[in-house]
Amino acid sequence: MSVTGIRAEQPGDPGSIRSLVTAAFGRPDEADLIEALHAEQAVLASFVASQAGTLTGHVLFSRMFIEDGAIRIPAVALAPMAVHPAHQRKGVGGQLVRHGLDWLREHGESIVIVLGHPSYYPRFGFSSLAAEAIESPFRKEAFMALELVPGALRGVSGRVRYARAFRL
Ligand SMILES: CC(C)(COP(=O)(O)OP(=O)(O)OC[C@H]1O[C@@H](n2cnc3c(N)ncnc32)[C@H](O)[C@@H]1OP(=O)(O)O)[C@@H](O)C(=O)NCCC(=O)NCCS
C-alpha cells in the first residue's frame, strides 16, 4: 500500500479534483462550487491527497466573514471536502483537515467554520457550541466553529457571510 501525501493544489489538478469530488458527492454541484470559488478569488487554500500519483482527496478553504452591523470579523470556511469513495475511512480526510488547519494557523487565521457531519468534525476541535452566537441558515448541530487562536470567538456574534459562490 502506498503512502498518502498531502500537498497544495497545483495547476494540473483541477480536472482530477472535479472527478474525485463528483464521485464523492455523487453529483457535480460541489465541483461547480469549487470552480466558482476560484473564479471569485475567494480561495485561501486548496489541498489534495495524493497516492502513487492519483488524487484521492481534496479540501478547500475560502474567505468568509462574521458580520455584526459595521463590524466584519474574518473567518475561514472549510468546504467542500471530499475523499474518493474507494479511499474513504482510511484517514485521508483527517490528514487533509489537520494539514489545512495547521497551514491556516501558520498563516494567521483565527476562526474556521464548517457545515458538516456532527459526528465527524468534533475530532478536529470543531463544535456547535463554539458557533452558538453566530447566526446561520443551517441546523445548529451541523454548524460548527473552531478557534485556531484561543479566545478568538470570545464575544463574537453576528451573521455568517460566505463567498458569493455558496449562493446563500
Ligand atoms: C466525509 C469524508 C470527507 C471523510 O473522509 P474519510 O477519509 O473517509 O475520513 P477519515 O478516514 O479521516 O475518517 C473516518 C471517519 O469518518 C467518519 N465518516 C466518514 N463519512 C462519514 C459520514 N458521512 N458521516 C459521519 N461520519 C463519517 C467515519 O465514521 C470514520 O469515523 P471513525 O474513525 O470513528 O470510524 C468522506 O467520507 C467523503 O468524502 N464523503 C462524501 C462527501 C462528503 O460528505 N463530504 C463532507 C461534507 S461535510
Short mmCIF file of N, CA and C and ligand atoms in Angstrom, two decimals:
data_model
loop_
_atom_site.label_atom_id
_atom_site.label_comp_id
_atom_site.label_asym_id
_atom_site.label_seq_id
_atom_site.Cartn_x
_atom_site.Cartn_y
_atom_site.Cartn_z
N MET A 1 0.85 -1.20 0.00
CA MET A 1 0.00 0.00 0.00
C MET A 1 0.88 1.25 0.00
N SER A 2 0.60 2.19 -0.90
CA SER A 2 1.46 3.37 -0.94
C SER A 2 0.96 4.44 0.03
N VAL A 3 1.88 5.31 0.39
CA VAL A 3 1.61 6.32 1.41
C VAL A 3 0.86 7.51 0.81
N THR A 4 -0.07 8.07 1.58
CA THR A 4 -0.79 9.25 1.14
C THR A 4 0.01 10.49 1.47
N GLY A 5 0.18 11.37 0.50
CA GLY A 5 0.84 12.64 0.74
C GLY A 5 -0.16 13.77 0.58
N ILE A 6 0.00 14.81 1.37
CA ILE A 6 -0.88 15.99 1.26
C ILE A 6 -0.05 17.13 0.70
N ARG A 7 -0.55 17.79 -0.30
CA ARG A 7 0.17 18.94 -0.88
C ARG A 7 -0.83 19.98 -1.36
N ALA A 8 -0.32 21.18 -1.63
CA ALA A 8 -1.18 22.24 -2.16
C ALA A 8 -1.59 21.88 -3.59
N GLU A 9 -2.79 22.33 -3.96
CA GLU A 9 -3.26 22.12 -5.33
C GLU A 9 -2.28 22.75 -6.31
N GLN A 10 -2.06 22.05 -7.43
CA GLN A 10 -1.16 22.56 -8.48
C GLN A 10 -1.95 22.81 -9.76
N PRO A 11 -1.37 23.56 -10.70
CA PRO A 11 -2.11 23.94 -11.92
C PRO A 11 -2.71 22.76 -12.70
N GLY A 12 -2.10 21.58 -12.65
CA GLY A 12 -2.64 20.46 -13.42
C GLY A 12 -3.73 19.67 -12.71
N ASP A 13 -4.11 20.08 -11.50
CA ASP A 13 -5.01 19.27 -10.67
C ASP A 13 -6.52 19.43 -10.90
N PRO A 14 -7.01 20.59 -11.39
CA PRO A 14 -8.46 20.81 -11.37
C PRO A 14 -9.30 19.69 -12.00
N GLY A 15 -8.86 19.08 -13.08
CA GLY A 15 -9.65 18.01 -13.71
C GLY A 15 -9.80 16.81 -12.78
N SER A 16 -8.69 16.41 -12.13
CA SER A 16 -8.76 15.26 -11.21
C SER A 16 -9.57 15.61 -9.98
N ILE A 17 -9.47 16.87 -9.52
CA ILE A 17 -10.26 17.30 -8.36
C ILE A 17 -11.74 17.20 -8.70
N ARG A 18 -12.12 17.69 -9.89
CA ARG A 18 -13.53 17.62 -10.31
C ARG A 18 -14.01 16.17 -10.29
N SER A 19 -13.21 15.25 -10.83
CA SER A 19 -13.64 13.85 -10.89
C SER A 19 -13.83 13.26 -9.50
N LEU A 20 -12.86 13.49 -8.62
CA LEU A 20 -12.96 12.85 -7.31
C LEU A 20 -14.07 13.47 -6.46
N VAL A 21 -14.24 14.80 -6.57
CA VAL A 21 -15.28 15.47 -5.78
C VAL A 21 -16.67 15.03 -6.28
N THR A 22 -16.81 14.90 -7.60
CA THR A 22 -18.09 14.45 -8.17
C THR A 22 -18.38 13.02 -7.74
N ALA A 23 -17.35 12.18 -7.72
CA ALA A 23 -17.55 10.78 -7.29
C ALA A 23 -17.92 10.72 -5.81
N ALA A 24 -17.28 11.54 -4.98
CA ALA A 24 -17.54 11.51 -3.53
C ALA A 24 -18.96 11.96 -3.20
N PHE A 25 -19.43 13.01 -3.88
CA PHE A 25 -20.76 13.55 -3.57
C PHE A 25 -21.86 12.93 -4.44
N GLY A 26 -21.45 12.23 -5.50
CA GLY A 26 -22.43 11.62 -6.38
C GLY A 26 -23.19 12.62 -7.22
N ARG A 27 -22.60 13.81 -7.40
CA ARG A 27 -23.22 14.86 -8.21
C ARG A 27 -22.15 15.93 -8.48
N PRO A 28 -22.36 16.78 -9.49
CA PRO A 28 -21.31 17.76 -9.82
C PRO A 28 -21.37 19.08 -9.05
N ASP A 29 -22.38 19.28 -8.21
CA ASP A 29 -22.61 20.60 -7.58
C ASP A 29 -21.39 21.12 -6.81
N GLU A 30 -20.76 20.24 -6.02
CA GLU A 30 -19.62 20.69 -5.19
C GLU A 30 -18.40 21.00 -6.07
N ALA A 31 -18.24 20.26 -7.17
CA ALA A 31 -17.15 20.56 -8.09
C ALA A 31 -17.39 21.92 -8.76
N ASP A 32 -18.65 22.20 -9.08
CA ASP A 32 -19.00 23.51 -9.65
C ASP A 32 -18.72 24.61 -8.64
N LEU A 33 -19.04 24.34 -7.37
CA LEU A 33 -18.79 25.31 -6.30
C LEU A 33 -17.30 25.64 -6.22
N ILE A 34 -16.46 24.61 -6.31
CA ILE A 34 -15.01 24.82 -6.24
C ILE A 34 -14.55 25.76 -7.36
N GLU A 35 -15.05 25.52 -8.56
CA GLU A 35 -14.67 26.39 -9.69
C GLU A 35 -15.14 27.81 -9.47
N ALA A 36 -16.36 27.96 -8.96
CA ALA A 36 -16.92 29.30 -8.73
C ALA A 36 -16.13 30.04 -7.64
N LEU A 37 -15.68 29.32 -6.62
CA LEU A 37 -14.89 29.95 -5.55
C LEU A 37 -13.54 30.43 -6.10
N HIS A 38 -12.92 29.61 -6.95
CA HIS A 38 -11.67 30.05 -7.58
C HIS A 38 -11.94 31.29 -8.46
N ALA A 39 -13.05 31.24 -9.21
CA ALA A 39 -13.35 32.34 -10.15
C ALA A 39 -13.53 33.66 -9.42
N GLU A 40 -14.12 33.63 -8.22
CA GLU A 40 -14.31 34.91 -7.50
C GLU A 40 -13.14 35.21 -6.56
N GLN A 41 -12.09 34.41 -6.66
CA GLN A 41 -10.86 34.61 -5.89
C GLN A 41 -11.09 34.60 -4.38
N ALA A 42 -12.00 33.71 -3.96
CA ALA A 42 -12.29 33.59 -2.53
C ALA A 42 -11.45 32.49 -1.88
N VAL A 43 -10.69 31.74 -2.68
CA VAL A 43 -9.96 30.59 -2.14
C VAL A 43 -8.71 31.04 -1.38
N LEU A 44 -8.63 30.56 -0.13
CA LEU A 44 -7.44 30.84 0.69
C LEU A 44 -6.42 29.72 0.53
N ALA A 45 -6.92 28.49 0.48
CA ALA A 45 -6.03 27.35 0.35
C ALA A 45 -6.81 26.15 -0.17
N SER A 46 -6.11 25.34 -0.96
CA SER A 46 -6.72 24.13 -1.53
C SER A 46 -5.67 23.04 -1.49
N PHE A 47 -6.00 21.94 -0.81
CA PHE A 47 -5.02 20.85 -0.66
C PHE A 47 -5.58 19.55 -1.24
N VAL A 48 -4.66 18.76 -1.77
CA VAL A 48 -5.06 17.45 -2.28
C VAL A 48 -4.29 16.36 -1.55
N ALA A 49 -4.92 15.18 -1.50
CA ALA A 49 -4.24 13.99 -1.01
C ALA A 49 -3.87 13.19 -2.25
N SER A 50 -2.64 12.71 -2.28
CA SER A 50 -2.17 12.00 -3.46
C SER A 50 -1.54 10.68 -3.05
N GLN A 51 -1.88 9.65 -3.80
CA GLN A 51 -1.35 8.32 -3.51
C GLN A 51 -0.86 7.72 -4.82
N ALA A 52 0.40 7.45 -4.91
CA ALA A 52 1.01 6.89 -6.14
C ALA A 52 0.59 7.70 -7.38
N GLY A 53 0.58 9.02 -7.22
CA GLY A 53 0.29 9.90 -8.36
C GLY A 53 -1.19 10.10 -8.64
N THR A 54 -2.06 9.44 -7.88
CA THR A 54 -3.51 9.60 -8.08
C THR A 54 -4.09 10.44 -6.96
N LEU A 55 -4.96 11.39 -7.31
CA LEU A 55 -5.58 12.21 -6.27
C LEU A 55 -6.72 11.42 -5.61
N THR A 56 -6.67 11.34 -4.30
CA THR A 56 -7.67 10.57 -3.55
C THR A 56 -8.56 11.45 -2.68
N GLY A 57 -8.13 12.69 -2.43
CA GLY A 57 -8.93 13.56 -1.58
C GLY A 57 -8.63 15.02 -1.85
N HIS A 58 -9.55 15.88 -1.40
CA HIS A 58 -9.40 17.32 -1.63
C HIS A 58 -10.13 18.09 -0.54
N VAL A 59 -9.54 19.21 -0.13
CA VAL A 59 -10.23 20.11 0.80
C VAL A 59 -9.95 21.54 0.38
N LEU A 60 -10.97 22.38 0.54
CA LEU A 60 -10.83 23.78 0.14
C LEU A 60 -11.23 24.71 1.29
N PHE A 61 -10.49 25.78 1.43
CA PHE A 61 -10.76 26.79 2.45
C PHE A 61 -10.98 28.13 1.76
N SER A 62 -12.08 28.81 2.11
CA SER A 62 -12.36 30.10 1.48
C SER A 62 -12.63 31.17 2.53
N ARG A 63 -12.46 32.41 2.08
CA ARG A 63 -12.68 33.55 2.99
C ARG A 63 -14.17 33.74 3.24
N MET A 64 -14.51 33.95 4.48
CA MET A 64 -15.87 34.33 4.85
C MET A 64 -15.77 35.35 5.98
N PHE A 65 -16.89 35.92 6.36
CA PHE A 65 -16.89 36.90 7.44
C PHE A 65 -18.03 36.62 8.41
N ILE A 66 -17.85 37.08 9.64
CA ILE A 66 -18.95 37.13 10.59
C ILE A 66 -19.27 38.61 10.75
N GLU A 67 -20.48 38.98 10.37
CA GLU A 67 -20.85 40.40 10.31
C GLU A 67 -21.79 40.77 11.43
N ASP A 68 -21.43 41.81 12.16
CA ASP A 68 -22.28 42.32 13.22
C ASP A 68 -22.37 43.82 13.01
N GLY A 69 -23.42 44.25 12.31
CA GLY A 69 -23.52 45.66 11.95
C GLY A 69 -22.35 46.03 11.07
N ALA A 70 -21.59 47.05 11.50
CA ALA A 70 -20.45 47.52 10.70
C ALA A 70 -19.20 46.69 10.94
N ILE A 71 -19.27 45.80 11.91
CA ILE A 71 -18.08 45.01 12.25
C ILE A 71 -18.04 43.74 11.39
N ARG A 72 -16.89 43.50 10.78
CA ARG A 72 -16.72 42.30 9.94
C ARG A 72 -15.52 41.54 10.43
N ILE A 73 -15.77 40.38 11.01
CA ILE A 73 -14.65 39.59 11.52
C ILE A 73 -14.30 38.53 10.49
N PRO A 74 -13.05 38.50 10.02
CA PRO A 74 -12.68 37.50 9.02
C PRO A 74 -12.63 36.10 9.62
N ALA A 75 -13.14 35.14 8.88
CA ALA A 75 -13.09 33.73 9.28
C ALA A 75 -12.82 32.93 8.01
N VAL A 76 -12.71 31.62 8.19
CA VAL A 76 -12.42 30.74 7.06
C VAL A 76 -13.49 29.67 6.98
N ALA A 77 -14.01 29.44 5.78
CA ALA A 77 -14.97 28.35 5.59
C ALA A 77 -14.24 27.11 5.09
N LEU A 78 -14.48 25.99 5.77
CA LEU A 78 -13.93 24.70 5.32
C LEU A 78 -15.03 24.04 4.48
N ALA A 79 -14.87 24.04 3.16
CA ALA A 79 -15.87 23.42 2.28
C ALA A 79 -15.49 23.65 0.81
N PRO A 80 -15.72 22.71 -0.02
CA PRO A 80 -16.10 21.35 0.35
C PRO A 80 -14.89 20.49 0.67
N MET A 81 -15.18 19.34 1.23
CA MET A 81 -14.13 18.35 1.47
C MET A 81 -14.63 17.03 0.90
N ALA A 82 -13.75 16.30 0.26
CA ALA A 82 -14.16 15.04 -0.36
C ALA A 82 -13.01 14.05 -0.42
N VAL A 83 -13.33 12.81 -0.17
CA VAL A 83 -12.37 11.72 -0.36
C VAL A 83 -13.03 10.73 -1.33
N HIS A 84 -12.30 10.30 -2.31
CA HIS A 84 -12.85 9.38 -3.31
C HIS A 84 -13.42 8.14 -2.60
N PRO A 85 -14.61 7.68 -3.02
CA PRO A 85 -15.25 6.55 -2.33
C PRO A 85 -14.34 5.34 -2.14
N ALA A 86 -13.42 5.11 -3.06
CA ALA A 86 -12.53 3.94 -2.95
C ALA A 86 -11.48 4.12 -1.86
N HIS A 87 -11.36 5.35 -1.34
CA HIS A 87 -10.30 5.63 -0.36
C HIS A 87 -10.84 6.17 0.97
N GLN A 88 -12.16 6.11 1.14
CA GLN A 88 -12.73 6.64 2.39
C GLN A 88 -12.46 5.72 3.57
N ARG A 89 -12.54 6.31 4.75
CA ARG A 89 -12.36 5.60 6.04
C ARG A 89 -10.97 5.00 6.20
N LYS A 90 -9.98 5.69 5.61
CA LYS A 90 -8.59 5.26 5.78
C LYS A 90 -7.76 6.40 6.35
N GLY A 91 -8.44 7.43 6.82
CA GLY A 91 -7.72 8.54 7.45
C GLY A 91 -7.33 9.67 6.51
N VAL A 92 -7.69 9.56 5.22
CA VAL A 92 -7.30 10.60 4.25
C VAL A 92 -7.97 11.93 4.60
N GLY A 93 -9.26 11.88 4.91
CA GLY A 93 -9.98 13.11 5.27
C GLY A 93 -9.35 13.79 6.48
N GLY A 94 -9.01 12.98 7.47
CA GLY A 94 -8.38 13.51 8.68
C GLY A 94 -7.05 14.18 8.38
N GLN A 95 -6.26 13.56 7.52
CA GLN A 95 -4.97 14.14 7.16
C GLN A 95 -5.15 15.48 6.45
N LEU A 96 -6.15 15.54 5.57
CA LEU A 96 -6.41 16.79 4.84
C LEU A 96 -6.83 17.91 5.78
N VAL A 97 -7.74 17.59 6.70
CA VAL A 97 -8.23 18.63 7.62
C VAL A 97 -7.08 19.12 8.51
N ARG A 98 -6.33 18.20 9.08
CA ARG A 98 -5.25 18.60 10.01
C ARG A 98 -4.18 19.41 9.28
N HIS A 99 -3.84 19.00 8.08
CA HIS A 99 -2.85 19.75 7.30
C HIS A 99 -3.37 21.17 7.03
N GLY A 100 -4.64 21.24 6.63
CA GLY A 100 -5.23 22.54 6.33
C GLY A 100 -5.28 23.45 7.54
N LEU A 101 -5.68 22.90 8.68
CA LEU A 101 -5.78 23.73 9.89
C LEU A 101 -4.40 24.22 10.32
N ASP A 102 -3.38 23.37 10.20
CA ASP A 102 -2.01 23.80 10.53
C ASP A 102 -1.58 24.96 9.63
N TRP A 103 -1.88 24.81 8.34
CA TRP A 103 -1.50 25.85 7.37
C TRP A 103 -2.19 27.17 7.71
N LEU A 104 -3.48 27.09 8.03
CA LEU A 104 -4.25 28.31 8.34
C LEU A 104 -3.69 28.99 9.59
N ARG A 105 -3.36 28.18 10.60
CA ARG A 105 -2.79 28.72 11.84
C ARG A 105 -1.48 29.43 11.54
N GLU A 106 -0.65 28.77 10.75
CA GLU A 106 0.65 29.37 10.39
C GLU A 106 0.48 30.65 9.58
N HIS A 107 -0.66 30.77 8.89
CA HIS A 107 -0.88 31.95 8.06
C HIS A 107 -1.77 32.98 8.74
N GLY A 108 -1.89 32.87 10.07
CA GLY A 108 -2.51 33.96 10.84
C GLY A 108 -4.02 33.93 10.93
N GLU A 109 -4.65 32.85 10.47
CA GLU A 109 -6.12 32.78 10.60
C GLU A 109 -6.48 32.38 12.03
N SER A 110 -7.66 32.82 12.47
CA SER A 110 -8.01 32.51 13.86
C SER A 110 -9.33 31.77 14.04
N ILE A 111 -10.23 31.83 13.03
CA ILE A 111 -11.54 31.18 13.17
C ILE A 111 -11.85 30.36 11.91
N VAL A 112 -12.27 29.13 12.10
CA VAL A 112 -12.69 28.29 10.98
C VAL A 112 -14.11 27.81 11.23
N ILE A 113 -14.93 27.84 10.18
CA ILE A 113 -16.33 27.44 10.27
C ILE A 113 -16.57 26.26 9.32
N VAL A 114 -17.33 25.29 9.77
CA VAL A 114 -17.68 24.18 8.88
C VAL A 114 -19.15 23.83 9.04
N LEU A 115 -19.76 23.45 7.93
CA LEU A 115 -21.09 22.88 7.95
C LEU A 115 -20.87 21.42 7.57
N GLY A 116 -21.08 20.51 8.50
CA GLY A 116 -20.74 19.13 8.18
C GLY A 116 -21.31 18.13 9.14
N HIS A 117 -20.85 16.90 9.00
CA HIS A 117 -21.36 15.81 9.83
C HIS A 117 -21.01 16.07 11.30
N PRO A 118 -22.02 16.16 12.17
CA PRO A 118 -21.77 16.45 13.60
C PRO A 118 -20.93 15.36 14.28
N SER A 119 -20.86 14.17 13.68
CA SER A 119 -20.06 13.11 14.30
C SER A 119 -18.63 13.07 13.75
N TYR A 120 -18.34 13.88 12.74
CA TYR A 120 -17.01 13.82 12.12
C TYR A 120 -16.09 14.95 12.58
N TYR A 121 -16.57 16.20 12.51
CA TYR A 121 -15.68 17.34 12.71
C TYR A 121 -15.26 17.62 14.16
N PRO A 122 -16.03 17.19 15.18
CA PRO A 122 -15.57 17.44 16.56
C PRO A 122 -14.19 16.84 16.85
N ARG A 123 -13.79 15.79 16.15
CA ARG A 123 -12.47 15.17 16.40
C ARG A 123 -11.31 16.12 16.07
N PHE A 124 -11.63 17.17 15.29
CA PHE A 124 -10.58 18.16 14.97
C PHE A 124 -10.70 19.40 15.85
N GLY A 125 -11.67 19.37 16.76
CA GLY A 125 -11.84 20.51 17.67
C GLY A 125 -13.03 21.40 17.33
N PHE A 126 -13.73 21.11 16.24
CA PHE A 126 -14.91 21.91 15.89
C PHE A 126 -16.05 21.59 16.87
N SER A 127 -16.85 22.63 17.18
CA SER A 127 -18.03 22.34 18.00
C SER A 127 -19.17 23.30 17.65
N SER A 128 -20.39 22.78 17.80
CA SER A 128 -21.56 23.62 17.52
C SER A 128 -21.72 24.64 18.65
N LEU A 129 -21.24 24.28 19.84
CA LEU A 129 -21.31 25.20 20.97
C LEU A 129 -20.48 26.47 20.67
N ALA A 130 -19.31 26.27 20.09
CA ALA A 130 -18.44 27.42 19.78
C ALA A 130 -19.09 28.34 18.74
N ALA A 131 -20.04 27.77 17.96
CA ALA A 131 -20.67 28.57 16.89
C ALA A 131 -22.03 29.12 17.33
N GLU A 132 -22.35 28.91 18.61
CA GLU A 132 -23.69 29.23 19.11
C GLU A 132 -24.14 30.67 18.86
N ALA A 133 -23.21 31.61 19.01
CA ALA A 133 -23.59 33.02 18.89
C ALA A 133 -23.54 33.53 17.45
N ILE A 134 -23.24 32.62 16.53
CA ILE A 134 -23.14 33.02 15.12
C ILE A 134 -24.40 32.58 14.39
N GLU A 135 -25.05 33.55 13.75
CA GLU A 135 -26.29 33.23 13.04
C GLU A 135 -25.99 32.63 11.69
N SER A 136 -26.71 31.56 11.36
CA SER A 136 -26.54 30.96 10.04
C SER A 136 -27.87 30.34 9.63
N PRO A 137 -28.01 30.05 8.33
CA PRO A 137 -29.26 29.42 7.90
C PRO A 137 -29.29 27.91 8.14
N PHE A 138 -28.29 27.37 8.84
CA PHE A 138 -28.15 25.92 8.94
C PHE A 138 -28.63 25.37 10.28
N ARG A 139 -28.85 24.06 10.27
CA ARG A 139 -29.29 23.44 11.52
C ARG A 139 -28.10 23.45 12.49
N LYS A 140 -28.43 23.74 13.76
CA LYS A 140 -27.41 24.07 14.75
C LYS A 140 -26.33 23.02 14.92
N GLU A 141 -26.71 21.74 14.97
CA GLU A 141 -25.71 20.71 15.28
C GLU A 141 -24.71 20.49 14.15
N ALA A 142 -25.08 20.88 12.91
CA ALA A 142 -24.17 20.68 11.77
C ALA A 142 -23.29 21.91 11.52
N PHE A 143 -23.60 23.01 12.21
CA PHE A 143 -22.87 24.26 12.01
C PHE A 143 -21.88 24.42 13.16
N MET A 144 -20.60 24.29 12.82
CA MET A 144 -19.56 24.20 13.86
C MET A 144 -18.43 25.20 13.62
N ALA A 145 -17.78 25.58 14.73
CA ALA A 145 -16.67 26.53 14.63
C ALA A 145 -15.48 26.01 15.42
N LEU A 146 -14.32 26.51 15.04
CA LEU A 146 -13.07 26.14 15.70
C LEU A 146 -12.22 27.40 15.87
N GLU A 147 -11.68 27.57 17.07
CA GLU A 147 -10.73 28.67 17.31
C GLU A 147 -9.33 28.16 17.01
N LEU A 148 -8.63 28.79 16.09
CA LEU A 148 -7.22 28.44 15.86
C LEU A 148 -6.35 29.20 16.85
N VAL A 149 -6.89 30.32 17.29
CA VAL A 149 -6.23 31.13 18.32
C VAL A 149 -7.16 31.11 19.53
N PRO A 150 -6.68 30.64 20.69
CA PRO A 150 -7.57 30.55 21.85
C PRO A 150 -8.25 31.89 22.14
N GLY A 151 -9.56 31.86 22.33
CA GLY A 151 -10.30 33.08 22.65
C GLY A 151 -10.78 33.85 21.43
N ALA A 152 -10.43 33.37 20.22
CA ALA A 152 -10.77 34.13 19.01
C ALA A 152 -12.28 34.34 18.84
N LEU A 153 -13.08 33.44 19.40
CA LEU A 153 -14.54 33.56 19.24
C LEU A 153 -15.21 34.23 20.44
N ARG A 154 -14.38 34.58 21.43
CA ARG A 154 -14.95 35.18 22.64
C ARG A 154 -15.63 36.50 22.29
N GLY A 155 -16.91 36.62 22.62
CA GLY A 155 -17.64 37.87 22.37
C GLY A 155 -18.02 38.08 20.91
N VAL A 156 -17.72 37.10 20.06
CA VAL A 156 -18.04 37.27 18.64
C VAL A 156 -19.46 36.81 18.37
N SER A 157 -20.26 37.70 17.78
CA SER A 157 -21.59 37.29 17.35
C SER A 157 -21.85 37.99 16.02
N GLY A 158 -22.94 37.59 15.38
CA GLY A 158 -23.23 38.19 14.09
C GLY A 158 -23.65 37.13 13.11
N ARG A 159 -23.78 37.55 11.87
CA ARG A 159 -24.30 36.63 10.85
C ARG A 159 -23.19 36.21 9.90
N VAL A 160 -23.25 34.97 9.45
CA VAL A 160 -22.22 34.50 8.52
C VAL A 160 -22.41 35.11 7.13
N ARG A 161 -21.30 35.47 6.52
CA ARG A 161 -21.32 35.94 5.12
C ARG A 161 -20.31 35.09 4.36
N TYR A 162 -20.84 34.13 3.62
CA TYR A 162 -19.97 33.25 2.82
C TYR A 162 -19.64 33.93 1.49
N ALA A 163 -18.66 33.39 0.80
CA ALA A 163 -18.35 33.85 -0.56
C ALA A 163 -19.60 33.69 -1.42
N ARG A 164 -19.70 34.53 -2.46
CA ARG A 164 -20.91 34.54 -3.31
C ARG A 164 -21.22 33.17 -3.90
N ALA A 165 -20.17 32.41 -4.22
CA ALA A 165 -20.34 31.11 -4.88
C ALA A 165 -21.25 30.15 -4.10
N PHE A 166 -21.34 30.35 -2.78
CA PHE A 166 -22.19 29.46 -1.97
C PHE A 166 -23.67 29.75 -2.18
N ARG A 167 -23.98 30.94 -2.77
CA ARG A 167 -25.36 31.33 -3.06
C ARG A 167 -26.26 31.27 -1.83
N LEU A 168 -25.81 31.83 -0.74
CA LEU A 168 -26.61 31.80 0.50
C LEU A 168 -27.29 33.14 0.74
C1 LIG B 1 -16.65 12.79 4.93
C2 LIG B 1 -15.36 12.35 4.24
C3 LIG B 1 -14.66 13.56 3.65
C4 LIG B 1 -14.46 11.68 5.29
O1 LIG B 1 -13.24 11.32 4.71
P1 LIG B 1 -12.52 9.94 5.13
O2 LIG B 1 -11.17 9.95 4.53
O3 LIG B 1 -13.43 8.83 4.78
O4 LIG B 1 -12.46 10.14 6.70
P2 LIG B 1 -11.38 9.58 7.71
O5 LIG B 1 -10.88 8.27 7.20
O6 LIG B 1 -10.41 10.63 8.04
O7 LIG B 1 -12.25 9.38 8.97
C5 LIG B 1 -13.11 8.29 9.01
C6 LIG B 1 -14.19 8.64 9.97
O8 LIG B 1 -15.12 9.49 9.34
C7 LIG B 1 -16.41 9.04 9.62
N1 LIG B 1 -17.25 9.34 8.49
C8 LIG B 1 -17.00 9.13 7.20
N2 LIG B 1 -18.07 9.52 6.47
C9 LIG B 1 -18.97 9.98 7.35
C10 LIG B 1 -20.28 10.49 7.24
N3 LIG B 1 -20.89 10.60 6.04
N4 LIG B 1 -20.91 10.88 8.36
C11 LIG B 1 -20.33 10.75 9.56
N5 LIG B 1 -19.09 10.26 9.73
C12 LIG B 1 -18.43 9.87 8.64
C13 LIG B 1 -16.29 7.56 9.80
O9 LIG B 1 -17.28 7.09 10.64
C14 LIG B 1 -14.93 7.40 10.43
O10 LIG B 1 -15.10 7.51 11.82
P3 LIG B 1 -14.34 6.53 12.77
O11 LIG B 1 -12.88 6.82 12.54
O12 LIG B 1 -14.84 6.93 14.11
O13 LIG B 1 -14.75 5.18 12.29
C15 LIG B 1 -15.64 11.33 3.13
O14 LIG B 1 -16.33 10.24 3.67
C16 LIG B 1 -16.42 11.88 1.94
O15 LIG B 1 -15.83 12.40 1.00
N6 LIG B 1 -17.75 11.75 1.97
C17 LIG B 1 -18.59 12.18 0.87
C18 LIG B 1 -18.60 13.67 0.70
C19 LIG B 1 -18.89 14.41 1.98
O16 LIG B 1 -19.86 14.08 2.68
N7 LIG B 1 -18.06 15.43 2.28
C20 LIG B 1 -18.08 16.13 3.53
C21 LIG B 1 -19.10 17.18 3.58
S1 LIG B 1 -19.12 17.81 5.22
#
